[in-house]
mmCIF file of C-alpha atoms and ligand atoms in Angstrom:
data_model
loop_
_atom_site.group_PDB
_atom_site.id
_atom_site.type_symbol
_atom_site.label_atom_id
_atom_site.label_comp_id
_atom_site.label_asym_id
_atom_site.label_seq_id
_atom_site.Cartn_x
_atom_site.Cartn_y
_atom_site.Cartn_z
ATOM 1 C CA MET A 88 33.599 101.378 240.675
ATOM 2 C CA PHE A 89 36.108 98.646 240.065
ATOM 3 C CA THR A 90 39.509 99.859 239.054
ATOM 4 C CA TYR A 91 41.421 96.627 239.013
ATOM 5 C CA SER A 92 44.330 97.198 236.736
ATOM 6 C CA ILE A 93 47.505 95.730 235.478
ATOM 7 C CA ASN A 94 49.968 98.055 233.783
ATOM 8 C CA PHE A 95 51.046 97.950 230.202
ATOM 9 C CA ALA A 96 53.868 95.478 230.668
ATOM 10 C CA THR A 97 51.559 92.665 229.727
ATOM 11 C CA ASN A 98 53.882 90.709 227.521
ATOM 12 C CA TYR A 99 52.579 87.675 229.352
ATOM 13 C CA ILE A 100 49.147 88.001 227.866
ATOM 14 C CA ILE A 101 48.524 84.855 225.925
ATOM 15 C CA SER A 102 45.471 84.540 223.768
ATOM 16 C CA ARG A 103 42.715 82.204 224.883
ATOM 17 C CA VAL A 104 43.201 80.285 221.626
ATOM 18 C CA ASN A 105 46.560 79.129 222.910
ATOM 19 C CA SER A 106 45.531 78.325 226.423
ATOM 20 C CA TYR A 107 44.637 74.657 226.056
ATOM 21 C CA LYS A 108 47.567 74.044 223.727
ATOM 22 C CA LEU A 109 49.908 75.414 226.348
ATOM 23 C CA LYS A 110 48.732 73.061 229.029
ATOM 24 C CA ASN A 111 48.222 70.186 226.680
ATOM 25 C CA SER A 112 45.297 68.922 228.675
ATOM 26 C CA LYS A 113 41.845 70.202 229.433
ATOM 27 C CA PRO A 114 40.922 71.303 232.937
ATOM 28 C CA ASP A 115 39.375 68.569 235.035
ATOM 29 C CA PHE A 116 35.895 69.416 236.304
ATOM 30 C CA LYS A 117 35.007 66.227 238.195
ATOM 31 C CA ARG A 118 35.162 68.034 241.533
ATOM 32 C CA ILE A 119 34.872 71.818 241.490
ATOM 33 C CA ALA A 120 35.052 74.443 244.206
ATOM 34 C CA ILE A 121 32.985 77.502 243.352
ATOM 35 C CA LYS A 122 33.437 80.692 245.328
ATOM 36 C CA VAL A 123 30.581 83.167 245.189
ATOM 37 C CA GLY A 124 31.314 86.751 246.194
ATOM 38 C CA SER A 125 28.873 88.922 248.139
ATOM 39 C CA ASN A 126 28.605 91.266 245.167
ATOM 40 C CA VAL A 127 27.250 88.460 243.004
ATOM 41 C CA ILE A 128 24.273 87.537 245.164
ATOM 42 C CA THR A 129 23.341 90.773 246.913
ATOM 43 C CA GLN A 130 21.481 93.821 245.707
ATOM 44 C CA PRO A 131 22.888 97.340 246.041
ATOM 45 C CA ASP A 132 21.320 97.651 249.542
ATOM 46 C CA GLY A 133 22.989 94.404 250.646
ATOM 47 C CA SER A 134 19.863 92.305 250.732
ATOM 48 C CA LEU A 135 20.059 88.933 249.039
ATOM 49 C CA SER A 136 19.068 88.844 245.398
ATOM 50 C CA ASP A 137 16.774 85.815 245.189
ATOM 51 C CA GLY A 138 16.770 86.023 241.401
ATOM 52 C CA ARG A 139 20.562 85.902 241.216
ATOM 53 C CA ILE A 140 20.808 83.082 243.731
ATOM 54 C CA LEU A 141 18.213 81.149 241.735
ATOM 55 C CA ARG A 142 20.253 81.557 238.506
ATOM 56 C CA LEU A 143 23.328 80.360 240.322
ATOM 57 C CA VAL A 144 21.548 77.396 241.860
ATOM 58 C CA GLU A 145 20.164 76.453 238.411
ATOM 59 C CA ASP A 146 23.669 76.578 237.006
ATOM 60 C CA VAL A 147 25.139 74.461 239.806
ATOM 61 C CA ALA A 148 22.209 72.019 239.552
ATOM 62 C CA ILE A 149 23.107 71.333 235.888
ATOM 63 C CA LEU A 150 26.590 70.213 236.964
ATOM 64 C CA TYR A 151 25.295 68.299 239.952
ATOM 65 C CA LYS A 152 22.907 66.310 237.747
ATOM 66 C CA GLN A 153 25.864 65.377 235.540
ATOM 67 C CA GLY A 154 27.519 63.791 238.569
ATOM 68 C CA ILE A 155 30.048 66.596 239.018
ATOM 69 C CA GLU A 156 30.944 67.163 242.677
ATOM 70 C CA VAL A 157 30.504 70.794 243.669
ATOM 71 C CA ILE A 158 31.622 72.567 246.837
ATOM 72 C CA LEU A 159 30.214 76.067 247.145
ATOM 73 C CA ILE A 160 32.045 78.699 249.165
ATOM 74 C CA SER A 161 29.563 81.501 249.538
ATOM 75 C CA SER A 162 29.904 84.963 251.001
ATOM 76 C CA GLY A 163 26.960 87.233 251.599
ATOM 77 C CA ALA A 164 26.144 86.633 255.269
ATOM 78 C CA VAL A 165 27.344 89.987 256.592
ATOM 79 C CA ALA A 166 25.785 91.906 253.708
ATOM 80 C CA ALA A 167 22.471 90.098 254.136
ATOM 81 C CA GLY A 168 22.439 90.753 257.878
ATOM 82 C CA ARG A 169 23.360 94.389 257.433
ATOM 83 C CA SER A 170 20.295 94.982 255.301
ATOM 84 C CA GLU A 171 18.128 93.605 258.122
ATOM 85 C CA ILE A 172 19.209 95.512 261.201
ATOM 86 C CA SER A 173 21.093 98.651 262.291
ATOM 87 C CA PRO A 174 22.592 97.917 265.708
ATOM 88 C CA SER A 175 22.435 100.627 268.373
ATOM 89 C CA LYS A 176 25.129 103.335 268.512
ATOM 90 C CA LYS A 177 26.813 101.716 271.499
ATOM 91 C CA THR A 178 27.394 98.470 269.553
ATOM 92 C CA ASN A 179 30.942 98.524 268.223
ATOM 93 C CA ILE A 180 31.677 97.601 264.628
ATOM 94 C CA ILE A 181 33.029 94.143 265.473
ATOM 95 C CA ALA A 182 29.931 93.247 267.449
ATOM 96 C CA ALA A 183 27.762 94.723 264.676
ATOM 97 C CA LYS A 184 29.439 92.438 262.123
ATOM 98 C CA GLN A 185 28.931 89.478 264.431
ATOM 99 C CA ILE A 186 25.239 90.281 264.685
ATOM 100 C CA TRP A 187 24.935 90.762 260.920
ATOM 101 C CA ALA A 188 26.684 87.452 260.303
ATOM 102 C CA ALA A 189 24.477 85.674 262.847
ATOM 103 C CA ILE A 190 21.338 86.909 261.107
ATOM 104 C CA GLY A 191 22.626 86.905 257.543
ATOM 105 C CA GLN A 192 24.122 83.409 257.519
ATOM 106 C CA VAL A 193 20.725 81.930 258.368
ATOM 107 C CA LYS A 194 19.075 83.944 255.603
ATOM 108 C CA LEU A 195 21.779 82.947 253.139
ATOM 109 C CA MET A 196 21.525 79.246 253.915
ATOM 110 C CA SER A 197 17.715 79.346 253.964
ATOM 111 C CA SER A 198 17.738 80.704 250.418
ATOM 112 C CA TYR A 199 20.248 78.147 249.230
ATOM 113 C CA GLN A 200 18.500 75.237 250.922
ATOM 114 C CA PHE A 201 15.111 76.256 249.624
ATOM 115 C CA LEU A 202 16.302 76.816 246.054
ATOM 116 C CA PHE A 203 18.528 73.741 245.845
ATOM 117 C CA GLY A 204 15.619 71.783 247.315
ATOM 118 C CA LYS A 205 13.537 72.764 244.265
ATOM 119 C CA TYR A 206 16.070 70.840 242.184
ATOM 120 C CA GLY A 207 15.996 67.865 244.535
ATOM 121 C CA ILE A 208 19.432 68.741 245.909
ATOM 122 C CA GLN A 209 20.148 68.597 249.623
ATOM 123 C CA ALA A 210 22.509 71.396 250.662
ATOM 124 C CA GLY A 211 24.341 71.549 253.995
ATOM 125 C CA GLN A 212 26.331 74.226 255.775
ATOM 126 C CA LEU A 213 29.927 74.194 256.963
ATOM 127 C CA LEU A 214 31.321 77.166 258.853
ATOM 128 C CA ALA A 215 35.092 77.420 259.144
ATOM 129 C CA THR A 216 37.584 79.651 260.894
ATOM 130 C CA LYS A 217 41.258 80.037 260.128
ATOM 131 C CA GLU A 218 41.880 78.110 263.324
ATOM 132 C CA SER A 219 40.116 75.125 261.734
ATOM 133 C CA PHE A 220 43.058 74.811 259.360
ATOM 134 C CA ARG A 221 45.751 75.257 261.960
ATOM 135 C CA ASP A 222 45.516 71.940 263.645
ATOM 136 C CA ARG A 223 45.882 68.940 261.377
ATOM 137 C CA VAL A 224 43.367 66.870 263.341
ATOM 138 C CA HIS A 225 40.749 69.597 263.022
ATOM 139 C CA TYR A 226 41.681 69.970 259.369
ATOM 140 C CA LEU A 227 41.165 66.263 258.760
ATOM 141 C CA ASN A 228 37.819 66.352 260.604
ATOM 142 C CA MET A 229 36.661 69.081 258.278
ATOM 143 C CA LYS A 230 37.962 67.185 255.261
ATOM 144 C CA ASN A 231 36.172 64.002 256.385
ATOM 145 C CA CYS A 232 32.940 65.928 256.881
ATOM 146 C CA ILE A 233 32.991 67.406 253.364
ATOM 147 C CA SER A 234 34.037 64.055 251.865
ATOM 148 C CA ALA A 235 31.122 62.314 253.602
ATOM 149 C CA MET A 236 28.718 65.023 252.387
ATOM 150 C CA LEU A 237 29.932 64.567 248.813
ATOM 151 C CA GLU A 238 29.688 60.787 249.025
ATOM 152 C CA ASN A 239 26.086 61.184 250.173
ATOM 153 C CA ARG A 240 25.359 63.703 247.416
ATOM 154 C CA VAL A 241 24.855 66.520 249.920
ATOM 155 C CA LEU A 242 26.095 69.794 248.487
ATOM 156 C CA PRO A 243 28.476 71.489 250.953
ATOM 157 C CA ILE A 244 28.122 75.259 251.270
ATOM 158 C CA VAL A 245 31.051 76.726 253.168
ATOM 159 C CA ASN A 246 31.469 80.175 254.684
ATOM 160 C CA GLU A 247 33.723 81.683 257.265
ATOM 161 C CA ASN A 248 32.218 81.610 260.733
ATOM 162 C CA ASP A 249 32.039 85.397 260.890
ATOM 163 C CA THR A 250 30.390 85.364 264.299
ATOM 164 C CA VAL A 251 33.639 84.225 265.915
ATOM 165 C CA SER A 252 36.417 85.048 263.413
ATOM 166 C CA ILE A 253 37.681 88.425 264.410
ATOM 167 C CA ASN A 254 40.617 90.372 262.983
ATOM 168 C CA GLU A 255 43.810 88.358 263.102
ATOM 169 C CA LEU A 256 41.861 85.113 263.310
ATOM 170 C CA MET A 257 40.091 85.911 260.066
ATOM 171 C CA PHE A 258 40.799 84.714 256.566
ATOM 172 C CA THR A 259 41.891 87.619 254.390
ATOM 173 C CA ASP A 260 38.586 87.010 252.646
ATOM 174 C CA ASN A 261 36.546 84.132 251.252
ATOM 175 C CA ASP A 262 38.899 83.920 248.258
ATOM 176 C CA GLU A 263 41.533 82.712 250.683
ATOM 177 C CA LEU A 264 39.044 80.311 252.257
ATOM 178 C CA SER A 265 38.158 78.941 248.815
ATOM 179 C CA GLY A 266 41.858 78.305 248.202
ATOM 180 C CA PHE A 267 42.152 76.372 251.468
ATOM 181 C CA ILE A 268 39.044 74.355 250.687
ATOM 182 C CA SER A 269 39.972 73.486 247.112
ATOM 183 C CA SER A 270 43.406 72.330 248.037
ATOM 184 C CA MET A 271 42.152 70.456 251.102
ATOM 185 C CA MET A 272 39.475 68.676 249.054
ATOM 186 C CA ASP A 273 41.751 67.979 246.117
ATOM 187 C CA CYS A 274 39.517 69.862 243.686
ATOM 188 C CA LYS A 275 41.058 70.024 240.234
ATOM 189 C CA SER A 276 39.272 73.303 239.440
ATOM 190 C CA LEU A 277 38.261 76.402 241.362
ATOM 191 C CA ILE A 278 35.915 79.020 239.931
ATOM 192 C CA ILE A 279 35.959 82.399 241.708
ATOM 193 C CA LEU A 280 32.884 84.439 240.874
ATOM 194 C CA SER A 281 32.755 88.189 241.388
ATOM 195 C CA ASN A 282 30.947 90.923 239.461
ATOM 196 C CA VAL A 283 33.696 91.551 236.893
ATOM 197 C CA ASP A 284 34.673 89.327 233.990
ATOM 198 C CA GLY A 285 38.183 88.562 235.233
ATOM 199 C CA VAL A 286 41.589 90.241 235.399
ATOM 200 C CA TYR A 287 42.215 93.187 233.098
ATOM 201 C CA ASN A 288 45.402 94.682 231.701
ATOM 202 C CA GLY A 289 44.180 98.176 232.610
ATOM 203 C CA ILE A 290 41.135 99.909 233.944
ATOM 204 C CA PRO A 291 38.003 98.099 232.780
ATOM 205 C CA GLY A 292 36.009 100.260 230.395
ATOM 206 C CA GLU A 293 38.968 102.382 229.348
ATOM 207 C CA GLU A 294 40.118 102.269 225.759
ATOM 208 C CA GLY A 295 42.690 99.585 225.078
ATOM 209 C CA THR A 296 41.929 97.653 228.246
ATOM 210 C CA GLU A 297 41.463 93.963 227.649
ATOM 211 C CA LEU A 298 40.612 90.966 229.721
ATOM 212 C CA ILE A 299 43.604 88.695 230.281
ATOM 213 C CA ALA A 300 42.499 85.290 229.046
ATOM 214 C CA THR A 301 45.189 83.098 230.554
ATOM 215 C CA ILE A 302 47.882 83.379 233.167
ATOM 216 C CA ASP A 303 50.444 80.693 233.898
ATOM 217 C CA GLU A 304 53.624 80.209 235.923
ATOM 218 C CA THR A 305 55.698 82.025 233.300
ATOM 219 C CA SER A 306 53.564 85.152 233.624
ATOM 220 C CA GLY A 307 56.041 87.039 235.819
ATOM 221 C CA ASP A 308 55.311 89.003 238.945
ATOM 222 C CA LEU A 309 51.800 89.924 237.990
ATOM 223 C CA GLU A 310 50.686 91.052 241.437
ATOM 224 C CA LYS A 311 52.755 94.179 241.456
ATOM 225 C CA TYR A 312 50.861 95.556 238.449
ATOM 226 C CA ILE A 313 47.470 95.166 239.999
ATOM 227 C CA SER A 314 45.834 97.965 241.925
ATOM 228 C CA ASN A 315 43.259 96.893 244.390
ATOM 229 C CA VAL A 316 40.407 99.292 244.767
ATOM 230 C CA LYS A 317 37.362 97.265 245.608
ATOM 231 C CA SER A 318 33.709 97.940 245.773
ATOM 232 C CA GLY A 319 30.646 96.841 247.639
ATOM 233 C CA PHE A 320 30.281 94.334 250.408
ATOM 234 C CA GLY A 321 32.978 91.698 249.975
ATOM 235 C CA ARG A 322 36.314 91.881 251.778
ATOM 236 C CA GLY A 323 38.464 90.688 248.886
ATOM 237 C CA GLY A 324 39.799 92.589 245.887
ATOM 238 C CA MET A 325 41.395 91.529 242.621
ATOM 239 C CA LEU A 326 44.830 91.528 244.195
ATOM 240 C CA THR A 327 43.987 88.826 246.713
ATOM 241 C CA LYS A 328 42.019 86.947 244.069
ATOM 242 C CA CYS A 329 45.081 86.914 241.801
ATOM 243 C CA SER A 330 47.565 85.895 244.437
ATOM 244 C CA ILE A 331 45.287 83.125 245.744
ATOM 245 C CA ALA A 332 44.570 82.018 242.177
ATOM 246 C CA ARG A 333 48.276 81.766 241.364
ATOM 247 C CA LYS A 334 49.094 79.938 244.551
ATOM 248 C CA ILE A 335 46.317 77.426 243.998
ATOM 249 C CA ALA A 336 47.222 76.996 240.317
ATOM 250 C CA SER A 337 50.787 76.278 241.419
ATOM 251 C CA HIS A 338 49.384 73.348 243.428
ATOM 252 C CA GLY A 339 47.970 71.829 240.250
ATOM 253 C CA VAL A 340 44.448 73.327 240.305
ATOM 254 C CA ASP A 341 42.954 75.203 237.331
ATOM 255 C CA VAL A 342 41.518 78.475 238.611
ATOM 256 C CA PHE A 343 39.008 80.660 236.792
ATOM 257 C CA ILE A 344 38.024 84.191 237.775
ATOM 258 C CA ALA A 345 34.713 85.036 236.147
ATOM 259 C CA ASN A 346 31.573 87.132 236.398
ATOM 260 C CA GLY A 347 28.921 85.452 238.531
ATOM 261 C CA THR A 348 26.265 87.898 237.395
ATOM 262 C CA ARG A 349 26.358 86.330 233.918
ATOM 263 C CA ASP A 350 23.752 83.624 233.531
ATOM 264 C CA SER A 351 25.104 80.071 233.181
ATOM 265 C CA ILE A 352 28.718 81.221 233.496
ATOM 266 C CA ILE A 353 29.707 78.113 235.481
ATOM 267 C CA SER A 354 28.300 75.556 233.065
ATOM 268 C CA ASP A 355 29.654 77.593 230.143
ATOM 269 C CA ILE A 356 33.169 77.434 231.603
ATOM 270 C CA VAL A 357 32.817 73.708 232.195
ATOM 271 C CA LYS A 358 31.565 73.179 228.625
ATOM 272 C CA GLY A 359 34.541 75.136 227.303
ATOM 273 C CA LYS A 360 32.333 77.799 225.713
ATOM 274 C CA ASN A 361 33.911 81.008 224.541
ATOM 275 C CA VAL A 362 32.780 83.205 227.441
ATOM 276 C CA PRO A 363 34.872 85.849 229.224
ATOM 277 C CA TYR A 364 37.048 84.817 232.168
ATOM 278 C CA THR A 365 40.668 84.676 233.261
ATOM 279 C CA HIS A 366 42.109 81.190 233.482
ATOM 280 C CA PHE A 367 45.077 80.548 235.795
ATOM 281 C CA ILE A 368 46.527 77.438 234.250
ATOM 282 C CA ALA A 369 47.318 74.613 236.660
ATOM 283 C CA ASN A 370 50.937 73.730 237.132
ATOM 284 C CA SER A 371 51.407 70.086 236.247
ATOM 285 C CA LYS A 372 53.205 69.408 239.537
ATOM 286 C CA ARG A 373 50.964 68.023 242.279
ATOM 287 C CA GLU A 374 51.791 68.031 245.958
ATOM 288 C CA SER A 375 51.009 65.630 248.776
ATOM 289 C CA GLY A 376 48.150 66.466 251.126
ATOM 290 C CA ILE A 377 50.548 67.312 253.938
ATOM 291 C CA LYS A 378 52.541 69.689 251.764
ATOM 292 C CA LYS A 379 49.380 71.380 250.528
ATOM 293 C CA TRP A 380 48.235 71.867 254.106
ATOM 294 C CA LEU A 381 51.636 73.264 255.035
ATOM 295 C CA SER A 382 51.720 75.672 252.140
ATOM 296 C CA HIS A 383 48.630 77.387 253.587
ATOM 297 C CA SER A 384 50.049 77.461 257.085
ATOM 298 C CA ASP A 385 52.457 80.379 256.966
ATOM 299 C CA THR A 386 50.412 82.504 259.345
ATOM 300 C CA PHE A 387 50.437 79.658 261.891
ATOM 301 C CA ALA A 388 54.225 79.528 262.200
ATOM 302 C CA LYS A 389 55.215 79.560 265.888
ATOM 303 C CA GLY A 390 58.858 80.437 265.318
ATOM 304 C CA VAL A 391 61.680 80.924 262.864
ATOM 305 C CA VAL A 392 64.934 79.098 262.256
ATOM 306 C CA ILE A 393 67.767 80.822 260.468
ATOM 307 C CA ILE A 394 69.878 78.612 258.231
ATOM 308 C CA ASN A 395 73.422 78.824 256.873
ATOM 309 C CA SER A 396 74.259 79.208 253.199
ATOM 310 C CA GLY A 397 75.033 75.503 252.713
ATOM 311 C CA ALA A 398 71.599 74.495 253.995
ATOM 312 C CA LYS A 399 70.009 77.212 251.873
ATOM 313 C CA GLU A 400 71.705 75.929 248.754
ATOM 314 C CA ALA A 401 70.624 72.366 249.502
ATOM 315 C CA LEU A 402 66.991 73.324 250.197
ATOM 316 C CA LEU A 403 66.671 75.538 247.124
ATOM 317 C CA GLY A 404 68.239 72.935 244.854
ATOM 318 C CA ASP A 405 66.261 70.384 242.882
ATOM 319 C CA LYS A 406 66.925 67.373 245.114
ATOM 320 C CA ALA A 407 64.533 66.344 247.889
ATOM 321 C CA THR A 408 66.320 67.501 251.043
ATOM 322 C CA SER A 409 65.432 67.605 254.731
ATOM 323 C CA LEU A 410 66.624 70.470 256.931
ATOM 324 C CA LEU A 411 69.267 69.203 259.368
ATOM 325 C CA VAL A 412 70.073 70.750 262.734
ATOM 326 C CA ILE A 413 73.650 71.292 261.573
ATOM 327 C CA GLY A 414 72.371 73.810 258.984
ATOM 328 C CA ILE A 415 70.692 76.001 261.645
ATOM 329 C CA ILE A 416 72.467 79.137 262.879
ATOM 330 C CA GLY A 417 69.675 80.769 264.865
ATOM 331 C CA VAL A 418 66.303 80.115 266.476
ATOM 332 C CA LYS A 419 63.569 82.689 267.146
ATOM 333 C CA GLY A 420 60.381 82.214 269.155
ATOM 334 C CA PHE A 421 59.175 79.332 271.271
ATOM 335 C CA PHE A 422 57.863 76.222 269.632
ATOM 336 C CA LYS A 423 57.311 72.585 270.408
ATOM 337 C CA SER A 424 58.142 69.556 268.329
ATOM 338 C CA GLY A 425 55.274 69.251 265.817
ATOM 339 C CA ASP A 426 54.720 73.014 265.501
ATOM 340 C CA ILE A 427 55.088 74.811 262.208
ATOM 341 C CA VAL A 428 58.153 77.014 261.845
ATOM 342 C CA ARG A 429 59.357 79.328 259.124
ATOM 343 C CA ILE A 430 62.813 78.941 257.607
ATOM 344 C CA GLU A 431 64.787 82.100 256.841
ATOM 345 C CA ASP A 432 68.258 82.771 255.521
ATOM 346 C CA LYS A 433 70.564 85.155 257.379
ATOM 347 C CA ASP A 434 69.194 88.111 255.355
ATOM 348 C CA GLY A 435 65.669 87.370 256.509
ATOM 349 C CA ASN A 436 64.474 85.877 253.189
ATOM 350 C CA ASN A 437 61.602 83.476 253.631
ATOM 351 C CA ILE A 438 62.941 80.148 252.363
ATOM 352 C CA GLY A 439 60.059 77.938 253.375
ATOM 353 C CA LEU A 440 58.032 76.338 256.072
ATOM 354 C CA GLY A 441 57.871 73.005 257.833
ATOM 355 C CA LYS A 442 56.963 70.932 260.842
ATOM 356 C CA ALA A 443 59.712 71.014 263.465
ATOM 357 C CA GLN A 444 60.863 67.735 264.993
ATOM 358 C CA TYR A 445 62.540 69.487 267.947
ATOM 359 C CA ASP A 446 61.394 72.042 270.548
ATOM 360 C CA SER A 447 62.950 75.489 270.160
ATOM 361 C CA ASP A 448 65.055 74.910 273.325
ATOM 362 C CA LYS A 449 66.557 71.707 272.016
ATOM 363 C CA ALA A 450 67.160 73.166 268.571
ATOM 364 C CA GLU A 451 68.932 76.173 270.071
ATOM 365 C CA LYS A 452 71.113 74.035 272.347
ATOM 366 C CA ASN A 453 72.204 71.907 269.396
ATOM 367 C CA ILE A 454 72.901 74.645 266.871
ATOM 368 C CA GLY A 455 75.640 73.534 264.482
ATOM 369 C CA LYS A 456 75.638 69.972 265.812
ATOM 370 C CA LYS A 457 75.255 66.849 263.727
ATOM 371 C CA LEU A 458 72.115 65.081 264.972
ATOM 372 C CA SER A 459 70.672 62.084 263.171
ATOM 373 C CA LYS A 460 67.009 63.151 263.157
ATOM 374 C CA PRO A 461 66.429 66.045 260.716
ATOM 375 C CA PHE A 462 65.042 69.287 262.135
ATOM 376 C CA ILE A 463 62.364 69.236 259.412
ATOM 377 C CA HIS A 464 61.844 66.093 257.371
ATOM 378 C CA TYR A 465 61.451 66.613 253.613
ATOM 379 C CA ASP A 466 57.891 65.200 253.662
ATOM 380 C CA TYR A 467 56.899 68.006 256.043
ATOM 381 C CA LEU A 468 58.733 70.818 254.286
ATOM 382 C CA VAL A 469 57.575 73.306 251.663
ATOM 383 C CA ILE A 470 59.897 75.676 249.870
ATOM 384 C CA ASN A 471 59.030 79.219 248.826
ATOM 385 C CA GLU A 472 58.967 78.723 245.054
ATOM 386 C CA LYS A 473 59.478 82.423 244.315
ATOM 387 C CA VAL A 474 62.751 82.450 246.251
ATOM 388 C CA ARG A 475 63.766 79.137 244.672
ATOM 389 C CA SER A 476 63.256 80.421 241.116
ATOM 390 C CA VAL A 477 65.217 83.650 241.812
ATOM 391 C CA PHE A 478 67.989 81.574 243.448
ATOM 392 C CA GLN A 479 68.213 79.142 240.540
ATOM 393 C CA ASP A 480 68.292 81.878 237.864
HETATM 394 N N1 LIG B 554 32.300 85.696 255.114
HETATM 395 C C1 LIG B 554 31.839 87.001 254.698
HETATM 396 C C2 LIG B 554 30.331 86.977 254.520
HETATM 397 O O1 LIG B 554 29.737 85.942 254.347
HETATM 398 C C3 LIG B 554 32.446 87.473 253.417
HETATM 399 C C4 LIG B 554 33.926 87.586 253.373
HETATM 400 C C5 LIG B 554 34.391 88.092 252.005
HETATM 401 O O2 LIG B 554 33.848 89.063 251.519
HETATM 402 O O3 LIG B 554 35.264 87.511 251.393
HETATM 403 O O4 LIG B 554 29.736 88.026 254.500
#
């Protein structure tokens, strides 16, 4: 049973009627990323639900025929494989998942290719690992591949490469992957489909619990109210969905969390029909490609630099500022020029992230010195907006 909940302090609930007024512009659906959770397209035993996949394909085909560019991020490989084979007792759980993914991914893609083919749509597969996003060259290769597919009207279907992504190399779940993909591909909208209607202000089904129609940047620290008991086959829960959704919305993407088991939910959202979902309203600010890439790179940081209070004040202010070597009071870890490093204040608060222009050795040797080249140039620097807003209050 799903028990996603947000406590009663929901003074940030804004009615759907107000949502478009608030943003003053309608969401842009020219290029959409759609994430499909395992629970949407599998049956209770984990096997793929052909009927459900067909409904989904029909829905996507409507958009495709209108010239809308769609990138699907679909889970379901591990679940589909699990329903096919029980590995022997001596196979450990990691290897079992690898086997399930190896079998299930083929089944998943066969269904999609066959069903999209019925609508005259060519679908192609792209398997990614977290490592694919670490290196900017690899990242750009992936971006070029999806761009070329879209230009040639081939529908990209992305999943994590679960046969090789193990533990710390894994995405938290495919919600995270869908966030990476939508920001990489400059999608203006992301629709995350699971088997609930969206985010609730309590336990779904209980009296007084309502679906939250819209969430925006003024909605406060929503995450702490959400409990995260999840069901079924997917890895993600509502907590990760919400934090990914907010992060992506803060990059200028409208995000919708909706129920993929409802027929025509995608086209209904696009048409602006009054159907249930939670809309994370896009922040009007848009970031450069490099900054978007960086903002997803926290887990790739090779080291940390600790900065003094003057540098902190400058970085958290409103002016575009680079981090200078003179503002650094400590260096942790080993990194090379070009690596990503985290910026912390002396109390360990995470101030931001950026691409170092010095090796850790050189940075350490020059602590407190005035060097002309910045340690991190502004164009390669992202600030932790949460810390910035607390600091500016
Ligand atoms: N990549 C996994 C699969 O296809 C799903 C991960 C998730 O549940 O988010 O089974």
